[in-house]
mmCIF file of C-alpha atoms in Angstrom:
data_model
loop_
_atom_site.group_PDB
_atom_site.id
_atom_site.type_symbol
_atom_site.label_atom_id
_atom_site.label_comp_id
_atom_site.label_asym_id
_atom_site.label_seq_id
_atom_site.Cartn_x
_atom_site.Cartn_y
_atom_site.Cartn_z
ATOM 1 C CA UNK A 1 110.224 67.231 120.040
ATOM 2 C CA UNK A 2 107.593 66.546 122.658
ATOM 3 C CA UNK A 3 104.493 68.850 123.337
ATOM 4 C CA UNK A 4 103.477 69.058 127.303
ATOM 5 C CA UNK A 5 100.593 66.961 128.009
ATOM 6 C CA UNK A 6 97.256 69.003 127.786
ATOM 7 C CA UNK A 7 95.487 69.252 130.835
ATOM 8 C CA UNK A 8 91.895 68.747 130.283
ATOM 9 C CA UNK A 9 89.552 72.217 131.023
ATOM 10 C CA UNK A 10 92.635 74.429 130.466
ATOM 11 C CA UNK A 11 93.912 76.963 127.579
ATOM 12 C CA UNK A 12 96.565 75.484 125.374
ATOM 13 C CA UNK A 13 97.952 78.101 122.873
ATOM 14 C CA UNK A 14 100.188 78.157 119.984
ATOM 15 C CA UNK A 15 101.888 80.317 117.594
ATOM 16 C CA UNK A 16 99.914 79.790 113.854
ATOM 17 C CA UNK A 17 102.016 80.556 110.636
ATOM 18 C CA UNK A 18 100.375 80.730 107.301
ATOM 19 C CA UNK A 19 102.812 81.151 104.778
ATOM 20 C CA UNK A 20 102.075 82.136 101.123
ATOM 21 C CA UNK A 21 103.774 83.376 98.097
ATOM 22 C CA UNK A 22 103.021 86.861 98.812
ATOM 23 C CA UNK A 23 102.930 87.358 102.727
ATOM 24 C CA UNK A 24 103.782 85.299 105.912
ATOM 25 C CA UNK A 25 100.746 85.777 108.669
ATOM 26 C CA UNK A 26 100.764 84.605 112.271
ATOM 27 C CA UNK A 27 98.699 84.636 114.919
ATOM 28 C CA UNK A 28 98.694 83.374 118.436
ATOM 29 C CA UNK A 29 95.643 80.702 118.361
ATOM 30 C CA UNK A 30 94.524 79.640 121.830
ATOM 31 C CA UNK A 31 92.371 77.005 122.441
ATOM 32 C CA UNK A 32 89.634 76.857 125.559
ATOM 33 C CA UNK A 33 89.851 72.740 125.479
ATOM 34 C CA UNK A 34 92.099 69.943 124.450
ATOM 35 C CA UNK A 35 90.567 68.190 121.741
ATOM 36 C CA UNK A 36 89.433 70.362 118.453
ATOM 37 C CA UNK A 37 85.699 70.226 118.148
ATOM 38 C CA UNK A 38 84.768 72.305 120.700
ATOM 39 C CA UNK A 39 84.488 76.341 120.799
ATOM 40 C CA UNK A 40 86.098 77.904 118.068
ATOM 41 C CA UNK A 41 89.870 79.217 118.646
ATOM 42 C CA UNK A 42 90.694 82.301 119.774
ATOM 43 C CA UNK A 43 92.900 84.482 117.739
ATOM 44 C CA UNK A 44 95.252 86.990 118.674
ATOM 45 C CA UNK A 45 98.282 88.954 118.287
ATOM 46 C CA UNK A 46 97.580 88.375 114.125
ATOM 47 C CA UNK A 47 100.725 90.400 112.466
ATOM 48 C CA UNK A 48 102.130 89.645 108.906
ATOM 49 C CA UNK A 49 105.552 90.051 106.541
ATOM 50 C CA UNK A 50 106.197 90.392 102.830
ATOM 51 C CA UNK A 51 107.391 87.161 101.845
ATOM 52 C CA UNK A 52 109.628 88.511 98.980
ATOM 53 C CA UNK A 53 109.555 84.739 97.476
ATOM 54 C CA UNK A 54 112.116 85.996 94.676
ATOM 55 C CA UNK A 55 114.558 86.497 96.431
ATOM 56 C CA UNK A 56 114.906 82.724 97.112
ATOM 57 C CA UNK A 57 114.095 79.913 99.684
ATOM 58 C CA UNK A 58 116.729 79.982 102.223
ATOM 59 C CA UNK A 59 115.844 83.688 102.382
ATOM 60 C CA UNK A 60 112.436 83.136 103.395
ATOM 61 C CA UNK A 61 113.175 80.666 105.774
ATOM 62 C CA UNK A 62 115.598 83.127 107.769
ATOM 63 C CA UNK A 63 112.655 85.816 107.769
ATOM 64 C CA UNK A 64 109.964 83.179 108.920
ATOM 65 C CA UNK A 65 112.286 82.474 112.058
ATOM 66 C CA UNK A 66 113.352 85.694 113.148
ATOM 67 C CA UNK A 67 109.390 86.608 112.640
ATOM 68 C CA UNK A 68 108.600 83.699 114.935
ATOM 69 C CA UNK A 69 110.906 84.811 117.431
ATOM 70 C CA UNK A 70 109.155 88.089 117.400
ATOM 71 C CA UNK A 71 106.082 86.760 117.952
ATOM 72 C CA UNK A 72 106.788 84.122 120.450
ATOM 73 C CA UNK A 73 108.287 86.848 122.638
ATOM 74 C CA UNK A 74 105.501 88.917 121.826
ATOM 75 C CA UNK A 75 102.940 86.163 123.146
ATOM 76 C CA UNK A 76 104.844 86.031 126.142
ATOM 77 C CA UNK A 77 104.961 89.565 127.026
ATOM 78 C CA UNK A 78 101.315 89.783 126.780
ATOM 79 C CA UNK A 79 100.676 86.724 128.650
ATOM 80 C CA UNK A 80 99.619 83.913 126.228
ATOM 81 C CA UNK A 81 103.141 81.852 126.186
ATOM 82 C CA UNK A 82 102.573 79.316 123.464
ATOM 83 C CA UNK A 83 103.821 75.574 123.767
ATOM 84 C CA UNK A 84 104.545 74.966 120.172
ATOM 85 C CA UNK A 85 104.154 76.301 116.283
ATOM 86 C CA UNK A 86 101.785 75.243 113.806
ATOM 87 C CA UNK A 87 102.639 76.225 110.415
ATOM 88 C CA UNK A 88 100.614 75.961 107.292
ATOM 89 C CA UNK A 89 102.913 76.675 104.078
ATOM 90 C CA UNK A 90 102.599 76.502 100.893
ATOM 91 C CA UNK A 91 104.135 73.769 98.801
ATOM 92 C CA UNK A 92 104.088 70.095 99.093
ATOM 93 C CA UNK A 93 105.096 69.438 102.488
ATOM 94 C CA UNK A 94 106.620 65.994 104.237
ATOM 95 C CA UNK A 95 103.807 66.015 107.623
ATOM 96 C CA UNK A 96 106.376 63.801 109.302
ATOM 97 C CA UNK A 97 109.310 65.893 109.260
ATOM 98 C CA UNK A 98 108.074 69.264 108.600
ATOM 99 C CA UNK A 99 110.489 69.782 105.324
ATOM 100 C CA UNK A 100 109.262 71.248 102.262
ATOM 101 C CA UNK A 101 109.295 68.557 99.731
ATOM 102 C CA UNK A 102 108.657 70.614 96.431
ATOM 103 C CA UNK A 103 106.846 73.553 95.248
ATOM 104 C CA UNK A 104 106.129 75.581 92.452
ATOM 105 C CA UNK A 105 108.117 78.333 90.462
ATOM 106 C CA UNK A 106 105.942 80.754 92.589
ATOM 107 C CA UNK A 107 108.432 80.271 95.418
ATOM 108 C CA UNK A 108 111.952 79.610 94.204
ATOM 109 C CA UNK A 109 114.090 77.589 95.947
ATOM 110 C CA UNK A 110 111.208 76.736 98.859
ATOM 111 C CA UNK A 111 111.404 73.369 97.926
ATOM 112 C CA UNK A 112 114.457 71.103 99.782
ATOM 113 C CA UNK A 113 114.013 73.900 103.105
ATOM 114 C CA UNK A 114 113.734 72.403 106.333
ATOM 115 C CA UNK A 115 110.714 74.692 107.341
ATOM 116 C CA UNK A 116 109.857 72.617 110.487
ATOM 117 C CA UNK A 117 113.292 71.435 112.031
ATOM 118 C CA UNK A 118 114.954 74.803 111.324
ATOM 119 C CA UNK A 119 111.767 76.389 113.150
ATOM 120 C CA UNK A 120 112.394 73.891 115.824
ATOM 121 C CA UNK A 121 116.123 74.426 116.637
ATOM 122 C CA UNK A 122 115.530 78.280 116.156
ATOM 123 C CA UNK A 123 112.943 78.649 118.550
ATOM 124 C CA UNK A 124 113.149 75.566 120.944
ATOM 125 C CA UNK A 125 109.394 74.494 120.593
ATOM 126 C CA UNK A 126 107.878 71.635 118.685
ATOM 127 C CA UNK A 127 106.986 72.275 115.240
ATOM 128 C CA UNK A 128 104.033 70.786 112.991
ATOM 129 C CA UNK A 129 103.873 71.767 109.065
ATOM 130 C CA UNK A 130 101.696 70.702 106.792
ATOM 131 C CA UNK A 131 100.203 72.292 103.281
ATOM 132 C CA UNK A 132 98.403 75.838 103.624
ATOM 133 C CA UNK A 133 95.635 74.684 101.382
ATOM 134 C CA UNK A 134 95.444 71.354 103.794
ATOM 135 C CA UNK A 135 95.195 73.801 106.831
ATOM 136 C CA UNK A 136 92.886 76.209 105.265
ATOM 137 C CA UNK A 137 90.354 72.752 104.794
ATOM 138 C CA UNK A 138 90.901 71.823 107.839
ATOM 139 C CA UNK A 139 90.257 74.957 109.941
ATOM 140 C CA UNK A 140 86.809 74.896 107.590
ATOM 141 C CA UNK A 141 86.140 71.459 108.392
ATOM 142 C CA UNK A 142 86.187 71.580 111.646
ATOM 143 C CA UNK A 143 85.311 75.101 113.277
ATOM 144 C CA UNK A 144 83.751 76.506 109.690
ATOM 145 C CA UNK A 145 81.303 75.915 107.085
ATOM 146 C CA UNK A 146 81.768 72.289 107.124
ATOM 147 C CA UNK A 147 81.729 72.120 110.834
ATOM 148 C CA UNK A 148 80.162 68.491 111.729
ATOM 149 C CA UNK A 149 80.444 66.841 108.027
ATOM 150 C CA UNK A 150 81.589 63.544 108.067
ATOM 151 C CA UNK A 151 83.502 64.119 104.439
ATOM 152 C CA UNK A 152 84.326 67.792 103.011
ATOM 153 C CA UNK A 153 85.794 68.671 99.931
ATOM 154 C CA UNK A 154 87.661 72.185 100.296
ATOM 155 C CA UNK A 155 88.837 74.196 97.228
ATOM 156 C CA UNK A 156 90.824 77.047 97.137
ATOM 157 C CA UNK A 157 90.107 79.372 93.788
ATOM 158 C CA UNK A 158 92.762 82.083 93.831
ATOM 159 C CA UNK A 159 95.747 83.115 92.204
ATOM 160 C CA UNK A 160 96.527 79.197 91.514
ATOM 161 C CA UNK A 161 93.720 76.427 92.004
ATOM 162 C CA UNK A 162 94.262 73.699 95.343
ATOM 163 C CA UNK A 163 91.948 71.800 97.557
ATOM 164 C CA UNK A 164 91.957 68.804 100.029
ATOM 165 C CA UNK A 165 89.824 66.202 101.140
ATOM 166 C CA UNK A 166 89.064 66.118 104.899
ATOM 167 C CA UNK A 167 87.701 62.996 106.459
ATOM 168 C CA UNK A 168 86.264 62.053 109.438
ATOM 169 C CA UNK A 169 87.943 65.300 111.105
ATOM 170 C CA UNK A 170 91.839 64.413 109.345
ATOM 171 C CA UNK A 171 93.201 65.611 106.106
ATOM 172 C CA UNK A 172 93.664 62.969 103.261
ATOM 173 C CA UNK A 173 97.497 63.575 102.259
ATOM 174 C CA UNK A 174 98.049 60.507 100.319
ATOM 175 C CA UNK A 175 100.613 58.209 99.825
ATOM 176 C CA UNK A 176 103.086 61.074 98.581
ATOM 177 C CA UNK A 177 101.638 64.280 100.637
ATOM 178 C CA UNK A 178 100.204 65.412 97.116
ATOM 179 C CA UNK A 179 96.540 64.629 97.989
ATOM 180 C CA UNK A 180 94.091 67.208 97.038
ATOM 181 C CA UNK A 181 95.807 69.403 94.017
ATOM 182 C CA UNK A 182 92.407 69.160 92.525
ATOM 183 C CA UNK A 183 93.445 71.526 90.314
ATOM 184 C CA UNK A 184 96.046 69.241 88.300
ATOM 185 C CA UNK A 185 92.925 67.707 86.552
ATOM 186 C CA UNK A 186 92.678 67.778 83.132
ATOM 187 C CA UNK A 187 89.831 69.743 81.469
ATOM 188 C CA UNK A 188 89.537 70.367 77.642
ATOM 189 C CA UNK A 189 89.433 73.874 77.628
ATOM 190 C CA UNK A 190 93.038 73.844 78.870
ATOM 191 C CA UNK A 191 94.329 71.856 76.104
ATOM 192 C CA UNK A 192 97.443 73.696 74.725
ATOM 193 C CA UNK A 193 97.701 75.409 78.171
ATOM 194 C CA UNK A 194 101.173 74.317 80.469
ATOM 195 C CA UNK A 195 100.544 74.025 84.112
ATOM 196 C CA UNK A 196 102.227 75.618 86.795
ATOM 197 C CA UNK A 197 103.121 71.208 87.912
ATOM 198 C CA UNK A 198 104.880 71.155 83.883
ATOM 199 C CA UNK A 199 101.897 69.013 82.797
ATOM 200 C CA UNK A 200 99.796 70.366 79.727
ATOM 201 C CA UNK A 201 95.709 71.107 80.084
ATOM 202 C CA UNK A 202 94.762 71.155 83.519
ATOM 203 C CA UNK A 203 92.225 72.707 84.921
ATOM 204 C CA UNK A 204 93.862 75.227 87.016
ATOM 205 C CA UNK A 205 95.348 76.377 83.961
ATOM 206 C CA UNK A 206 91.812 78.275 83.022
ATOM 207 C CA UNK A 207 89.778 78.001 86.273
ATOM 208 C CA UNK A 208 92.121 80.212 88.716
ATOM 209 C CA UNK A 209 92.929 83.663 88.732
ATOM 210 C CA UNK A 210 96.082 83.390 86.336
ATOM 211 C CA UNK A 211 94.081 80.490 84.313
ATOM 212 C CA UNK A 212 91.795 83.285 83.886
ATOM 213 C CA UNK A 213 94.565 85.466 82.303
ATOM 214 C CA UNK A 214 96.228 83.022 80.239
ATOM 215 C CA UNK A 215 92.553 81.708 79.051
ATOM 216 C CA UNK A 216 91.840 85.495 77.985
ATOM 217 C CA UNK A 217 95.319 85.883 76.485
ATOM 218 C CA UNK A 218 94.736 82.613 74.557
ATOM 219 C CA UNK A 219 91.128 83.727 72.955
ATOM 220 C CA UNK A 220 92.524 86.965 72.215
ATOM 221 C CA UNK A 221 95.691 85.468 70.187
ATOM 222 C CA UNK A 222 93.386 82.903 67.967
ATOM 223 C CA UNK A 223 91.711 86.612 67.365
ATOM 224 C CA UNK A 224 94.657 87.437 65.623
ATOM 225 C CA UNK A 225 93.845 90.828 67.583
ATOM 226 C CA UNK A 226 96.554 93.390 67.221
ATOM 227 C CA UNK A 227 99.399 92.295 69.295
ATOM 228 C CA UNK A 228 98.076 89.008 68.755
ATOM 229 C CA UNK A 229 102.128 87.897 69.790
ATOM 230 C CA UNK A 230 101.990 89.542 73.212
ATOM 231 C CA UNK A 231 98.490 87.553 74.127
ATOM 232 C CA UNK A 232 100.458 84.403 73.038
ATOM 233 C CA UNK A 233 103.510 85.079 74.878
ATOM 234 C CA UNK A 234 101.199 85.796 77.965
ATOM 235 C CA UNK A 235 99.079 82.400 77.527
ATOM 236 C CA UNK A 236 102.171 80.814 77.062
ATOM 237 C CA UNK A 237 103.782 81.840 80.668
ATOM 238 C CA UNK A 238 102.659 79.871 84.033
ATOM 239 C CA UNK A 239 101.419 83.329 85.327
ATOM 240 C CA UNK A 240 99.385 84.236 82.199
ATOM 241 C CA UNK A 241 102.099 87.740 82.305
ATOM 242 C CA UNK A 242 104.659 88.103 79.933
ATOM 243 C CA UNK A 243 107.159 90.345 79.390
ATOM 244 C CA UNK A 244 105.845 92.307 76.958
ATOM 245 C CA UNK A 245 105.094 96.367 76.745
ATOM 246 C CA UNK A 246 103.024 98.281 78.598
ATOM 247 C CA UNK A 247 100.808 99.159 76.584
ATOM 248 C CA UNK A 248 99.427 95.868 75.750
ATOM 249 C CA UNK A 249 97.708 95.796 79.490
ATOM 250 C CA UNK A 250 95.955 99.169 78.130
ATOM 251 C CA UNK A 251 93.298 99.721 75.844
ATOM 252 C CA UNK A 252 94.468 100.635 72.473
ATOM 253 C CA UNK A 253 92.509 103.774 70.399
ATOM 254 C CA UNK A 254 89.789 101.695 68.561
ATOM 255 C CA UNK A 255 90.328 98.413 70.660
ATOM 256 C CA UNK A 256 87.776 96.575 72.436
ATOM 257 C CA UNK A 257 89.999 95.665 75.231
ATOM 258 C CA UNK A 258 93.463 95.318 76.341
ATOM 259 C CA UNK A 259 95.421 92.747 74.678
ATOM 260 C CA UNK A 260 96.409 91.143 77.602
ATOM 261 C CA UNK A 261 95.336 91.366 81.492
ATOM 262 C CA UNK A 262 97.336 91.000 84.712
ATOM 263 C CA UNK A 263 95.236 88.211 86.638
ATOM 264 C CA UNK A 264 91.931 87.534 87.795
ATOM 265 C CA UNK A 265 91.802 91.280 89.277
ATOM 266 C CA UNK A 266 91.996 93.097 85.895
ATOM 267 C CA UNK A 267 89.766 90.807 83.981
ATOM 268 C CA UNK A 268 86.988 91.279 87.000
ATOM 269 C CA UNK A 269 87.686 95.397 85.787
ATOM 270 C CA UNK A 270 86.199 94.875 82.437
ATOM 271 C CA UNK A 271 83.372 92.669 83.280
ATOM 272 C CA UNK A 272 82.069 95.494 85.781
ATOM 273 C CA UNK A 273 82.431 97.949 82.837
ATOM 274 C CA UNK A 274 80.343 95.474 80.261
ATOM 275 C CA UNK A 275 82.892 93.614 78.172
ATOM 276 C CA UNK A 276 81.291 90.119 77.527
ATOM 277 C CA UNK A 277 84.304 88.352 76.216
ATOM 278 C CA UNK A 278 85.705 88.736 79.219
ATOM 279 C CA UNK A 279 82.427 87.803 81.100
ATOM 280 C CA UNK A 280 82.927 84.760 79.252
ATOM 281 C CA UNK A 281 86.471 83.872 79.974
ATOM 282 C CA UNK A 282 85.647 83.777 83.841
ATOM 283 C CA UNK A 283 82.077 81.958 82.418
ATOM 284 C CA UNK A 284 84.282 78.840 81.347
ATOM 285 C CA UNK A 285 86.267 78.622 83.818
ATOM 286 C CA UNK A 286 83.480 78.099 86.122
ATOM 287 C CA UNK A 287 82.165 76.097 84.148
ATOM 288 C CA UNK A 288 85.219 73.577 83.755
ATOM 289 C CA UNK A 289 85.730 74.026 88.176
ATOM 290 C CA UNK A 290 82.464 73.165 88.368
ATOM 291 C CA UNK A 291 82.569 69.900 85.865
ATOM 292 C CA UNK A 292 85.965 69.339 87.772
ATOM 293 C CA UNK A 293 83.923 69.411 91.188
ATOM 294 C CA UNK A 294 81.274 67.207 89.788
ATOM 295 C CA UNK A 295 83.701 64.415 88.884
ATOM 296 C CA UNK A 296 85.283 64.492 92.656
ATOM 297 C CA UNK A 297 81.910 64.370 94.021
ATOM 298 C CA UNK A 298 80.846 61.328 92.589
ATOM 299 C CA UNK A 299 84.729 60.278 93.542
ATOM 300 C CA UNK A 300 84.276 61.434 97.331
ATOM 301 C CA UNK A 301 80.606 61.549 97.843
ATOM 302 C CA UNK A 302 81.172 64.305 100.337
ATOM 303 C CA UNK A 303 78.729 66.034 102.962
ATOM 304 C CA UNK A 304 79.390 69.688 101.595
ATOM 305 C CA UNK A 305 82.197 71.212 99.552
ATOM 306 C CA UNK A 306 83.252 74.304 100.270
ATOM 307 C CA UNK A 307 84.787 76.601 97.950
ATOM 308 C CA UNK A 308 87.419 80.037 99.386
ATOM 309 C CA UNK A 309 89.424 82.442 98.005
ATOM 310 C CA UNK A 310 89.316 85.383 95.785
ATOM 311 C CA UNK A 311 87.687 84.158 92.093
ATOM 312 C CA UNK A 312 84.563 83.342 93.816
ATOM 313 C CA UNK A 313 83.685 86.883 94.547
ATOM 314 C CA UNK A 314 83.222 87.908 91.177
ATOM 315 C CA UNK A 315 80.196 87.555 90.527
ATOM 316 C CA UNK A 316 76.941 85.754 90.965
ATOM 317 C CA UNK A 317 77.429 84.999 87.340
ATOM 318 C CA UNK A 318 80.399 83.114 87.866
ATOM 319 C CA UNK A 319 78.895 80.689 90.434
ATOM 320 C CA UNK A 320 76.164 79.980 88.409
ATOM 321 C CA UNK A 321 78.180 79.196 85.671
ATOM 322 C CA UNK A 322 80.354 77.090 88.192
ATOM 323 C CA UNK A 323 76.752 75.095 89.327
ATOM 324 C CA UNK A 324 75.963 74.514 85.872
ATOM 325 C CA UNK A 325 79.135 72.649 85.566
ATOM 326 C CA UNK A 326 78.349 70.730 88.830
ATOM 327 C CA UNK A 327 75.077 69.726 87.399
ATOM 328 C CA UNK A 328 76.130 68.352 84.092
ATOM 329 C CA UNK A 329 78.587 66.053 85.952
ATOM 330 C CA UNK A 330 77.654 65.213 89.268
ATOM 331 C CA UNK A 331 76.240 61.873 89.014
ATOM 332 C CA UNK A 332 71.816 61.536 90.817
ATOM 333 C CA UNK A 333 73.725 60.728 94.176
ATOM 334 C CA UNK A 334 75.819 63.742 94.712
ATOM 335 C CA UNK A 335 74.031 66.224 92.911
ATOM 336 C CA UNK A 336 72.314 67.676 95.730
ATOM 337 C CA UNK A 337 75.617 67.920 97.891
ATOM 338 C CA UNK A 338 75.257 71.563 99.238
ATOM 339 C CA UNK A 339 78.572 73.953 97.681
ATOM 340 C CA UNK A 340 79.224 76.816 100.038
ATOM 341 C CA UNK A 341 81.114 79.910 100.793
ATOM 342 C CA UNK A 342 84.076 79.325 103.508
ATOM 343 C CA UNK A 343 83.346 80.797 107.037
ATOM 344 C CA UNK A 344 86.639 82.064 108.054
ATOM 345 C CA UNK A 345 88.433 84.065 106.118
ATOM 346 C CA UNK A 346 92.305 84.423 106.244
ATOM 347 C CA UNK A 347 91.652 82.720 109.622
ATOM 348 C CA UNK A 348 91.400 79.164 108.249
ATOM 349 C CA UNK A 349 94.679 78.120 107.615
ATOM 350 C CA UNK A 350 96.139 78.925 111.057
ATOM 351 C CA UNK A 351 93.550 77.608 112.929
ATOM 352 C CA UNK A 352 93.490 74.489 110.584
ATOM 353 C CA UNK A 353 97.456 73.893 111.216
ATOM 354 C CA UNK A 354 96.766 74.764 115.003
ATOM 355 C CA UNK A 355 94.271 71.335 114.877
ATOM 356 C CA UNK A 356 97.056 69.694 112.698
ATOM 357 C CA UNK A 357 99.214 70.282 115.187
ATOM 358 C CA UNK A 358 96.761 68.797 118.286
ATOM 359 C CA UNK A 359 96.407 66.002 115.950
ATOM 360 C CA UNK A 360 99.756 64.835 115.966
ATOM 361 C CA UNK A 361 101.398 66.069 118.752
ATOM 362 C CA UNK A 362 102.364 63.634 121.593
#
């Protein structure tokens, strides 16, 4: 479907979708010029959904339209029409015809949809998908912290580990759309560790927010703590939870610690109340992100990298531990290349699939 020819000087405004494994956002993202580069977005109109992922694909995809349609009438009534939708999703995504080629057991069933052409015929606008991690990088890249850099690395620490690669202003999908999983890199300290992608050791395996979990639940089982089977069963699972009791996520009388933790957000709970092995957990995990970045660096040689999401607010330690990793890898050239905090927030990925979409439409 064809987008209007822009008209140089004038808004031009679309409906932005970022959808995730836990929530759908969107946002109305209007733009003062044509061409991205210029002043920043505006953003309006941001609402959001549960995505209730379990409950399968084709599910999801019937919420995300009828949550479009809200929005596009809501634009309208408030007198921002928008001339297309620019969608930023997770899983690996086909940019030229908006379909979701695969994705991980995080979203069941989102795989095979036909995010963009469903979209389309629901809602009668053109549609432009690409992956949320991709949009995320590229609303940094160009209107963020890496606003003006010829080459950025983006990585996205969170629940799960992703980046991309944004050049000269365009994303770097790669032959097979799956450019920039920079966290399906194998690192040592995830040997004996599955990945989320069915590969064994990578990095995101011990550097995310579930690595983190598993990587605890794995130290604690070659403990041979009490309950030692429950930390294995939980290092064993993609999510680093098992189904095990309830106590075993609570301190036992005479325990150090929990035998097991639910994510990134419980193990951040006992390093603020002192416990060091845990403080150490998130210590090599930084460490092995940061040896991970080092190798891309010397791969990429990029202006800045920029790193977002949730792991890399917990703590000074943990970037420190995560610059220590950069410096033992990153080769004389690159080891200098400035690693920053993202600028925009939950912003990022709608404005970065609103450039997407300017990209490529015509």
């Amino acid at each position: 479907m064809k987008v209007a020819p822009f008209q140089p000087g004038s808004e031009f405004s679309l409906l932005g979708l970022d959808i995730g494994g836990t929530k759908i956002a969107g946002a109305v993202v209007t733009f003062a010029a044509t061409a991205p580069g210029g002043d920043a977005p505006r953003i309006s109109l941001e609402a959001s959904i549960p995505t209730e992922a379990r409950r399968g694909g084709a599910r999801v995809l019937a919420d995300i339209a009828d949550f479009a349609e809200r929005q596009i009438a809501a634009a309208s009534a408030a007198g921002t029409p928008v001339s297309g939708i620019a969608i930023a999703s997770a899983g690996v995504v086909d940019v030229e015809t908006g379909c979701i080629t695969s994705a991980t057991d995080t979203m069941p069933g989102w795989g095979g949809q036909p995010l963009g052409p469903h979209l389309a015929e629901r809602c009668g606008l053109p549609v432009r998908v690409l992956n949320d991690v991709h949009g995320h990088a590229l609303g940094e890249a160009t209107y963020g912290a890496g606003a003006g850099a010829r080459t950025a690395l983006v990585i996205a620490v969170g629940t799960g580990l992703g980046g991309a690669a944004v050049i000269d202003g365009r994303i770097l999908f790669g032959s097979h759309g799956v450019a920039g999983h920079f966290g399906h890199i194998h690192h040592p300290y995830a040997a004996g560790l599955v990945c989320s992608c069915g590969r064994d050791g990578h990095v995101e395996s011990v550097a995310s927010g579930s690595g983190a979990a598993r990587l605890y639940a794995k130290r604690q089982a070659e403990a041979h703590v009490k309950g030692a089977s429950y930390a294995a069963a939980a290092a064993a699972s993609l999510t680093g939870i098992a189904d095990v009791p309830e106590s075993a996520y609570r301190k036992a009388p005479g325990a150090q610690r929990p035998v097991v933790v639910r994510g990134g957000r419980e193990l951040k709970a006992l390093v603020d109340a002192g416990d060091m092995f845990a403080r150490e957990v998130f210590t090599d995990g930084a460490f092995a992100l940061g040896q991970t970045l080092g190798g891309l660096a010397n791969s990429f040689d990029p202006d800045v990298i920029i790193l977002s999401g949730s792991l890399i607010h917990v703590g000074e330690f943990w970037m420190e531990a995560l610059r220590k990793g950069y410096r033992r890898d990153a080769m004389v050239g690159t080891a200098a290349t400035p690693i920053v905090e993202g600028s925009l927030g939950s912003q990022a990925p709608l404005i970065g699939a609103a450039v997407h979409f300017l990209h490529t439409a015509g």
